[in-house]
mmCIF file of C-alpha atoms in Angstrom:
data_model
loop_
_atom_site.group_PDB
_atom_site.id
_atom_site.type_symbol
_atom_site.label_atom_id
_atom_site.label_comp_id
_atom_site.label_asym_id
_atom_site.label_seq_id
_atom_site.Cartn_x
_atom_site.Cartn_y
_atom_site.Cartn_z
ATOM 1 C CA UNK A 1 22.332 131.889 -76.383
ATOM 2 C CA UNK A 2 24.206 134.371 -79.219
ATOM 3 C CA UNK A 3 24.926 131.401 -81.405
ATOM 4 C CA UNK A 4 22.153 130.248 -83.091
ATOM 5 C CA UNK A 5 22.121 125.947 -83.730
ATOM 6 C CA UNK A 6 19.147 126.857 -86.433
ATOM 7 C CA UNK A 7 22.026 126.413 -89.302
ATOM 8 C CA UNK A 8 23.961 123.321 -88.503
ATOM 9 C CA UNK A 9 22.098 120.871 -89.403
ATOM 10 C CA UNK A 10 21.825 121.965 -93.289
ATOM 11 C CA UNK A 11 25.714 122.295 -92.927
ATOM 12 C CA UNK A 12 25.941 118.892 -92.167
ATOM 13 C CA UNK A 13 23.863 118.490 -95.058
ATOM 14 C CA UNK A 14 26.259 120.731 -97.258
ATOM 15 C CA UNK A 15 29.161 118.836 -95.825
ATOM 16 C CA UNK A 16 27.721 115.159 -97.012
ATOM 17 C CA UNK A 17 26.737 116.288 -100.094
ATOM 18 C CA UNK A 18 30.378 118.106 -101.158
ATOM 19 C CA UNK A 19 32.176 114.849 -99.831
ATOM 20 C CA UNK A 20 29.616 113.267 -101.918
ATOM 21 C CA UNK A 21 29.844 114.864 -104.767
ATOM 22 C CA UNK A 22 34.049 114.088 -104.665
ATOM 23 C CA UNK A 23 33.410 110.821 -105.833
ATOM 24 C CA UNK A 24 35.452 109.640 -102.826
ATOM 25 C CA UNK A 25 35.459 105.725 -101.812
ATOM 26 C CA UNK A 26 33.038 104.785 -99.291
ATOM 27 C CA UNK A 27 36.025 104.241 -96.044
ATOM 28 C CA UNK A 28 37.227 107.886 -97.465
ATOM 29 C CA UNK A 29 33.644 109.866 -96.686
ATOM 30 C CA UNK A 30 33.052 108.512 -93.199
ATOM 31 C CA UNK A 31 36.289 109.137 -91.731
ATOM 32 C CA UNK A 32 36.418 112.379 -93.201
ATOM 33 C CA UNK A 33 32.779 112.756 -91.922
ATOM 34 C CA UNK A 34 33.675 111.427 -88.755
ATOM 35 C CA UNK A 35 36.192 113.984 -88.104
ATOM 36 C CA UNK A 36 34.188 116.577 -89.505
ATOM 37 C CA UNK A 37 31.324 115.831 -86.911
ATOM 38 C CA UNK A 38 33.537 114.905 -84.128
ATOM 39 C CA UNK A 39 34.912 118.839 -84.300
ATOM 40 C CA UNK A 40 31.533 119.912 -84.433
ATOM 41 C CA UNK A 41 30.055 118.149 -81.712
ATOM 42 C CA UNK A 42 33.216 119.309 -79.711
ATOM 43 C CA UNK A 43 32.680 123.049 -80.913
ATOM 44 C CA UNK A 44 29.100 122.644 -80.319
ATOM 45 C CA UNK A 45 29.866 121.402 -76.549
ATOM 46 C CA UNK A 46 31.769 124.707 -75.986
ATOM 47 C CA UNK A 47 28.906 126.775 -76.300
ATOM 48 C CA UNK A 48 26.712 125.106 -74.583
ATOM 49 C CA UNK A 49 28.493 124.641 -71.461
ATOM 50 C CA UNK A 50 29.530 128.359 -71.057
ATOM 51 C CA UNK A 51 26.726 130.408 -72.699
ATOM 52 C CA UNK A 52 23.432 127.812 -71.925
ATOM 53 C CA UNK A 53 20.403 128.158 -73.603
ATOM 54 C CA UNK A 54 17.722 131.487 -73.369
ATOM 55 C CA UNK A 55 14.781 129.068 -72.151
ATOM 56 C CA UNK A 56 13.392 125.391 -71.768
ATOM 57 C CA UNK A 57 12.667 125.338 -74.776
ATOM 58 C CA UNK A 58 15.369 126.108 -76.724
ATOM 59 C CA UNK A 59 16.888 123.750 -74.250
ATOM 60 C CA UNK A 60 14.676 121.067 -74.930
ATOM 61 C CA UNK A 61 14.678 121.754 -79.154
ATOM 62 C CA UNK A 62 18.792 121.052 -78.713
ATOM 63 C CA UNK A 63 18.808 117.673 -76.578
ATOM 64 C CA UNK A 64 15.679 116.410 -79.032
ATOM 65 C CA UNK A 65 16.763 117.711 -82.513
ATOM 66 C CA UNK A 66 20.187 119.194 -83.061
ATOM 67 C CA UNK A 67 22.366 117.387 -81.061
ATOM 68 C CA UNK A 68 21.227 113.879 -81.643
ATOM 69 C CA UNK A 69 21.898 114.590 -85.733
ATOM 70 C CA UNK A 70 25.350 115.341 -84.697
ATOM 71 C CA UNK A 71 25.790 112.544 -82.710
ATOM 72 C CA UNK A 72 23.723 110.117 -84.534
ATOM 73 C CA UNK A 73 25.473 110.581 -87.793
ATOM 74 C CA UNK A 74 28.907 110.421 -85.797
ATOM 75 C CA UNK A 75 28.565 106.939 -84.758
ATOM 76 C CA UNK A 76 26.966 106.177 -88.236
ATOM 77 C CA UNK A 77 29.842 107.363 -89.858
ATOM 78 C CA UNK A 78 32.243 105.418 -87.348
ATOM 79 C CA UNK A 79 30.680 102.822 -87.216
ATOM 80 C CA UNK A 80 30.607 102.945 -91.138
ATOM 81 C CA UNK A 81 33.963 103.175 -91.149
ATOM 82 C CA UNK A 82 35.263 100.422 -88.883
ATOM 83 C CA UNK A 83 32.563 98.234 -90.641
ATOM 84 C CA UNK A 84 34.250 99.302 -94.215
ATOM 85 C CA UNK A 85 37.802 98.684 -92.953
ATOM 86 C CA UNK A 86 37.142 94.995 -91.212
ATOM 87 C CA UNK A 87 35.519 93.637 -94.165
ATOM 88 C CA UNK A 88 37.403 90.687 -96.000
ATOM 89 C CA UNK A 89 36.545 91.175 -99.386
ATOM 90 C CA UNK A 90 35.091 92.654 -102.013
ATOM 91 C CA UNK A 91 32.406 90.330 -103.371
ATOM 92 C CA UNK A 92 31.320 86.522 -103.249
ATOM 93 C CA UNK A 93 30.237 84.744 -100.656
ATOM 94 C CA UNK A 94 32.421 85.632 -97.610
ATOM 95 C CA UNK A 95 31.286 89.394 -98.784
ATOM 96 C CA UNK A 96 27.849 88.104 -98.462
ATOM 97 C CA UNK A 97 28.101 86.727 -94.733
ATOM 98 C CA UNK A 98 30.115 89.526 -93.752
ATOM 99 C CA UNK A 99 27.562 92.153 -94.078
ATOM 100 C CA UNK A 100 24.634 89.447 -93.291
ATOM 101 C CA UNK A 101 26.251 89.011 -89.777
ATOM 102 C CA UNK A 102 26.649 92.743 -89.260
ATOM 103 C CA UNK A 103 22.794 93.166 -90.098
ATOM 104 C CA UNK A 104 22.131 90.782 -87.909
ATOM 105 C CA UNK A 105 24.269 92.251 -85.201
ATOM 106 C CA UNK A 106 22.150 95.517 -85.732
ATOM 107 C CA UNK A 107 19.075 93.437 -85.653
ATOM 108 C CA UNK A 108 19.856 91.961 -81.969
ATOM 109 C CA UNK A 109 20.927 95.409 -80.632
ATOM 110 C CA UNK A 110 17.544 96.581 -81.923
ATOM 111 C CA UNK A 111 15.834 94.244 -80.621
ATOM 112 C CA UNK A 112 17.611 94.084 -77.222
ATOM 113 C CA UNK A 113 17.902 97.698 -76.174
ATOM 114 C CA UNK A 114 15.997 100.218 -78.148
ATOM 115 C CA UNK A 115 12.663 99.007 -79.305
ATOM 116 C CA UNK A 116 11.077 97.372 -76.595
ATOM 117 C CA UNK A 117 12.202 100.452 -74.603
ATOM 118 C CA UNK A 118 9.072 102.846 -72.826
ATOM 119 C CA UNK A 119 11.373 105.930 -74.521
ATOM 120 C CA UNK A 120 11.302 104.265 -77.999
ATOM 121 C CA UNK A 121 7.451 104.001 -77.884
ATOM 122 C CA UNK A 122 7.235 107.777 -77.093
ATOM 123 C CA UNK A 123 10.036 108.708 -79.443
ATOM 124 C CA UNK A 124 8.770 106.653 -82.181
ATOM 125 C CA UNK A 125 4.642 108.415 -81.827
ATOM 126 C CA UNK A 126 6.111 111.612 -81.943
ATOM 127 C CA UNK A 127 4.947 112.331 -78.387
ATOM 128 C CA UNK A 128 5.726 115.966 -77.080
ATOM 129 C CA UNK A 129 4.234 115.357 -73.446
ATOM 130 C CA UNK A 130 6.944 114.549 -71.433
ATOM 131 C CA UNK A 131 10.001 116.255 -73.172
ATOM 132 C CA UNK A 132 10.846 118.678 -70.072
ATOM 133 C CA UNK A 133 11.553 115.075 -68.529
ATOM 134 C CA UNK A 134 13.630 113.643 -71.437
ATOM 135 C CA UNK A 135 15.352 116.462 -73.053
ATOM 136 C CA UNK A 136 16.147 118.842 -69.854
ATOM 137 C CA UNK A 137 19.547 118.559 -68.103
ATOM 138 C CA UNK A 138 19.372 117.111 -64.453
ATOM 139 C CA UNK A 139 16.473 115.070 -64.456
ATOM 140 C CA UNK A 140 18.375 111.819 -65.161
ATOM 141 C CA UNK A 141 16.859 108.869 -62.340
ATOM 142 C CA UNK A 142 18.670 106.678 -61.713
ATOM 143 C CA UNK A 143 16.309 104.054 -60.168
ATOM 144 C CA UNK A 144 14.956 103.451 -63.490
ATOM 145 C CA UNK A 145 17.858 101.094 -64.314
ATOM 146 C CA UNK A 146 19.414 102.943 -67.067
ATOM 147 C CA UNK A 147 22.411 101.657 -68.915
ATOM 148 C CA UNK A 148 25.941 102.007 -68.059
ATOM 149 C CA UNK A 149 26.528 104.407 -70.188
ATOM 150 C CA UNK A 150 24.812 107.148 -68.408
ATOM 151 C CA UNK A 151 27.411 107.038 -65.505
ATOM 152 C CA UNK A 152 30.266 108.414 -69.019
ATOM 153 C CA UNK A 153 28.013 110.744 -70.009
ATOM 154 C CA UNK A 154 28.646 114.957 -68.859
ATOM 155 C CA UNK A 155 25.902 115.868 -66.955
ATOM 156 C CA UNK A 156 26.293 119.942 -68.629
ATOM 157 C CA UNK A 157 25.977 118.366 -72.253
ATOM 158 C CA UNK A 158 23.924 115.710 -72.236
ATOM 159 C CA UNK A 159 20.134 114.552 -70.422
ATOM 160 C CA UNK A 160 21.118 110.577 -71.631
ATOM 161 C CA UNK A 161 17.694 110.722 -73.562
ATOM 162 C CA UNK A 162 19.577 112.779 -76.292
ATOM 163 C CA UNK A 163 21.875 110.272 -76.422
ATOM 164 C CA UNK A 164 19.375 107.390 -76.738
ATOM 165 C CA UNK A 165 18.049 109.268 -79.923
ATOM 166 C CA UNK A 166 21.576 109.503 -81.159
ATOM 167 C CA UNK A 167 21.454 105.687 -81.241
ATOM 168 C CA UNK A 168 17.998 105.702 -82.887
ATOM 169 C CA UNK A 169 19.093 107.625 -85.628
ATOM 170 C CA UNK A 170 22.459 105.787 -86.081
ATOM 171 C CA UNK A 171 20.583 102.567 -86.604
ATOM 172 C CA UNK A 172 18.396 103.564 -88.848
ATOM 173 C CA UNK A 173 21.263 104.481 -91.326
ATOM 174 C CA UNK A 174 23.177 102.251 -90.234
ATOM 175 C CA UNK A 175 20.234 98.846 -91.003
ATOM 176 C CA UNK A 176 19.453 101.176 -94.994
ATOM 177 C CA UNK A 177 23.095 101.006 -95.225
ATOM 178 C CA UNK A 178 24.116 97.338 -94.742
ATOM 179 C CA UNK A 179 20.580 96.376 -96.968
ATOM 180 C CA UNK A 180 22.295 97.902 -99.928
ATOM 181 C CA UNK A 181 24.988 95.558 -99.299
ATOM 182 C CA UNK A 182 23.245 92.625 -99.044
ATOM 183 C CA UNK A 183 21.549 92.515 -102.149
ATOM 184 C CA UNK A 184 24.164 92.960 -104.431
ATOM 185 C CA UNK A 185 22.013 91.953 -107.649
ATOM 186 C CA UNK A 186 20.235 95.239 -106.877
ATOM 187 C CA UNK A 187 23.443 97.271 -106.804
ATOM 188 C CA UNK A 188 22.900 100.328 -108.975
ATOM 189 C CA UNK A 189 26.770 100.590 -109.796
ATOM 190 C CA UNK A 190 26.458 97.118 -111.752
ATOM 191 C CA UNK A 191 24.026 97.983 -113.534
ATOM 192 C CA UNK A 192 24.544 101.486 -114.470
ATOM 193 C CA UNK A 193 27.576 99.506 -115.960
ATOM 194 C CA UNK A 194 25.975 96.922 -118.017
ATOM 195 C CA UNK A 195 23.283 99.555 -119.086
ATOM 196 C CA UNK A 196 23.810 101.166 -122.730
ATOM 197 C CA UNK A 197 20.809 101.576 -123.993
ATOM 198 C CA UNK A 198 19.913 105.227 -122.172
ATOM 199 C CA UNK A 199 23.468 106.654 -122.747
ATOM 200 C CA UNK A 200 21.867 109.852 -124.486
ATOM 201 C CA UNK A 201 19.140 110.288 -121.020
ATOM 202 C CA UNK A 202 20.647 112.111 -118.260
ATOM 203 C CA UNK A 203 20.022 113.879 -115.414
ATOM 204 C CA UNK A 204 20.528 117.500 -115.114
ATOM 205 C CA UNK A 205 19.358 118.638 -112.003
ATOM 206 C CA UNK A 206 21.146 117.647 -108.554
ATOM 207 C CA UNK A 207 20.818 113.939 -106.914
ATOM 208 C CA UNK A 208 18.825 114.978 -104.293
ATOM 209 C CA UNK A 209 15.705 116.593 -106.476
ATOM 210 C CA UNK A 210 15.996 112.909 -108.096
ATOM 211 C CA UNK A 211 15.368 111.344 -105.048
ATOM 212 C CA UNK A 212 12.444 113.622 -103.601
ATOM 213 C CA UNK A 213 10.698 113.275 -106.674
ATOM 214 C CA UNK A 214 11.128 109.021 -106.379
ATOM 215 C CA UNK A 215 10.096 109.991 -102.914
ATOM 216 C CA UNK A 216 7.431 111.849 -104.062
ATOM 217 C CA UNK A 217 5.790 108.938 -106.287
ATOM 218 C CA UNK A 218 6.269 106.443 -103.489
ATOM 219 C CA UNK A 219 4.124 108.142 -101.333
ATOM 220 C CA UNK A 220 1.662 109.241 -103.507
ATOM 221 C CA UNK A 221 1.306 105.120 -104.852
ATOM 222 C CA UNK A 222 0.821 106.267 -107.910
ATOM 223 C CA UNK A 223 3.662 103.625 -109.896
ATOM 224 C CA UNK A 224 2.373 99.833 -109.526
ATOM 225 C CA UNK A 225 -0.767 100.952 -107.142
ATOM 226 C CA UNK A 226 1.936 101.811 -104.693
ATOM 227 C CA UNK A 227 2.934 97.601 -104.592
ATOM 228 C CA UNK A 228 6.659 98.283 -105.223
ATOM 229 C CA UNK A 229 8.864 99.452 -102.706
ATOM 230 C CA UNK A 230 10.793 102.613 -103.037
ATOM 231 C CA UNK A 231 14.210 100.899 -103.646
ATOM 232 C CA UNK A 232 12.975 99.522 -106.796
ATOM 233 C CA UNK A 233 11.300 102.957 -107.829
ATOM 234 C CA UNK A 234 15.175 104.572 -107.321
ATOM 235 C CA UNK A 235 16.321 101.718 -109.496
ATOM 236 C CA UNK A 236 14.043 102.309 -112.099
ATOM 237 C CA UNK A 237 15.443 106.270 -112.586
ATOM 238 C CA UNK A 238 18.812 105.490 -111.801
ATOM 239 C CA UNK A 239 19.218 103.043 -114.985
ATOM 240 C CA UNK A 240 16.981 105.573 -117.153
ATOM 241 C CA UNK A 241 19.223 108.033 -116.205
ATOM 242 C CA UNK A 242 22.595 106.240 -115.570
ATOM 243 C CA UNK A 243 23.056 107.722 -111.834
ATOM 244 C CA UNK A 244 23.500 106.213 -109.132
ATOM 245 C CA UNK A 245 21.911 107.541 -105.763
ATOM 246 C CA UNK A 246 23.631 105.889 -102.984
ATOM 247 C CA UNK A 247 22.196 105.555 -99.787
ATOM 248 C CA UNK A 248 18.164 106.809 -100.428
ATOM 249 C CA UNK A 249 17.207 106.511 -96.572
ATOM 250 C CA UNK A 250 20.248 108.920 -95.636
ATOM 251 C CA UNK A 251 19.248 111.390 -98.341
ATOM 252 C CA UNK A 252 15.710 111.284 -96.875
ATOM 253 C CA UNK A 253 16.138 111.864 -93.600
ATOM 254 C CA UNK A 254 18.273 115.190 -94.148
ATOM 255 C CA UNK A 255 15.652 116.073 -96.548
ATOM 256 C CA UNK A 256 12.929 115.353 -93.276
ATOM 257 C CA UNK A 257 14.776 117.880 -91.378
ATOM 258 C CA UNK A 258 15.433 120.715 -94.148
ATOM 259 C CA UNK A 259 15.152 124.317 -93.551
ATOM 260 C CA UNK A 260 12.821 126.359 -94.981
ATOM 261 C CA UNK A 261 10.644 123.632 -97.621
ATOM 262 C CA UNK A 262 10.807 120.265 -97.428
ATOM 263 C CA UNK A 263 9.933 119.578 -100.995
ATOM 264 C CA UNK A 264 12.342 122.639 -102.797
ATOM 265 C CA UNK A 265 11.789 120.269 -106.235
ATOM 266 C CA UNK A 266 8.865 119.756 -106.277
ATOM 267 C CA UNK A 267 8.094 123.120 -105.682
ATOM 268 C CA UNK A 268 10.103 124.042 -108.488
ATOM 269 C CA UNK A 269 8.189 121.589 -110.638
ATOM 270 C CA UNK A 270 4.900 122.823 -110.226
ATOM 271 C CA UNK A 271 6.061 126.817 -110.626
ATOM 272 C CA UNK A 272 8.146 125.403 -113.768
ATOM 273 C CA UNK A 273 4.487 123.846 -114.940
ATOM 274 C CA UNK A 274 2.513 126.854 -114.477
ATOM 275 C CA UNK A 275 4.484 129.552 -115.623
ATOM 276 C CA UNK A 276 4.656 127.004 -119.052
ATOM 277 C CA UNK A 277 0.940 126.803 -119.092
ATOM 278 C CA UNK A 278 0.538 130.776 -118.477
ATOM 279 C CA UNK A 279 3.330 130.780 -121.811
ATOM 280 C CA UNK A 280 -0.221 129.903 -123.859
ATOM 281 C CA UNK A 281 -2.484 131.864 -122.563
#
């Protein structure tokens, strides 16, 4: 293939983090991220159907990895949207339900189509094994019962299996996303507000070195023997240093699927430490 897919996902990346970074309202990033993504995976479908792919597996590395990011964050970002635009109002009670009933809604679809699934399993383990069956064009069976869905789908851009991950990834934005509105008393934004007593402590470096540090210390269960969760770790930096981090799962999972390393900050931190050490020697 002479384009190369090796870039787009960090330009997804690049693209969340400028809209970001606009201070736009929430309804204003995901429709402008749903058309941005919508173009792409339109672009994206171009190439693919009149230049194919070199081998199987750069075949297979599309359906499993780069496509599904595309699509997956589409129908987050849609669904986001349509969510956003539907809801009532802006706090109380009624706000409450709303977004309680819309978890709950992503909780039954969960439960009813994607977890108990055979695919899921083997998705979820990291399996390999059987990816020339999954993520290869024209090996769709049909006796397996498969939903309805795969009868919509283009048989030159799609092996329905890419399109089940799409879903997988969706949700789990889609379930970190509606938590944050459930539990309003946790709400960064009210509190950064009410905070005044760390008005001369800020953060310097960009949002997303915040959050692989917090990351970082949540692994490593090195803050409460590891018994807090990593929503209250973010909470703990974003009052210190009166920022607020939006969604933390999102932000995560682009990190997960950086190029080049994974943990850029953290590098930085510990060539930042030595070269101050060496400054003594």
């Amino acid at each position: 293939m002479k384009y190369s897919f090796q870039n787009i996902i960090l330009e997804i990346h690049n693209k969340e983090d400028k809209i970001s970074s606009q201070s736009k309202r929430l309804i204003d990033e995901a429709y402008e991220m749903t058309l941005y993504l919508q173009d792409l995976l339109f672009s994206v479908k171009k190439i693919v159907t009149e230049e194919g792919f070199k081998d199987d597996e750069e075949e297979i590395h599309f359906f499993r990895i780069i496509k599904p990011q595309i699509l997956g964050k589409l129908i987050y970002y849609n669904k986001v949207y349509r969510i956003e635009t539907t809801c009532p109002v802006s706090n109380g009670k009624m706000y409450y339900s709303y977004f309680s009933g819309q978890l709950a809604n992503l909780k039954r679809e969960y439960i009813d189509h994607i977890c108990n699934s055979d695919f899921y399993r083997y998705y979820r383990s990291g399996r390999t094994d059987r990816d020339d069956i999954f993520f290869k064009r024209g090996n769709i069976n049909y006796h397996d019962g498969l939903n309805s869905i795969v009868f919509e789908i283009d048989p030159t851009f799609s092996t329905f299996f890419d399109y089940k991950t799409a879903r997988i990834i969706a949700n789990e934005l889609l379930y970190s996303y509606l938590l944050t509105k459930i539990n309003p008393d946790e709400d960064p934004d009210v509190i950064l507000q009410k905070s005044e007593s760390s008005k001369d402590i800020f953060w310097t470096e960009s949002k997303n070195a915040l959050i692989e540090l917090v990351y970082a210390l949540h692994a490593a269960g090195v803050i409460s023997h590891g018994k807090i969760g990593i929503r209250k770790i973010s909470l703990m930096f974003q009052i210190l240093f009166r920022i607020p981090l939006g969604d933390l799962h999102h932000a995560f999972h682009r990190m997960k699927t950086r190029t080049g390393s994974r943990t850029a900050f953290l590098d930085q931190l510990k060539t930042s430490l030595e070269e101050y050490m060496d400054k003594d020697l």
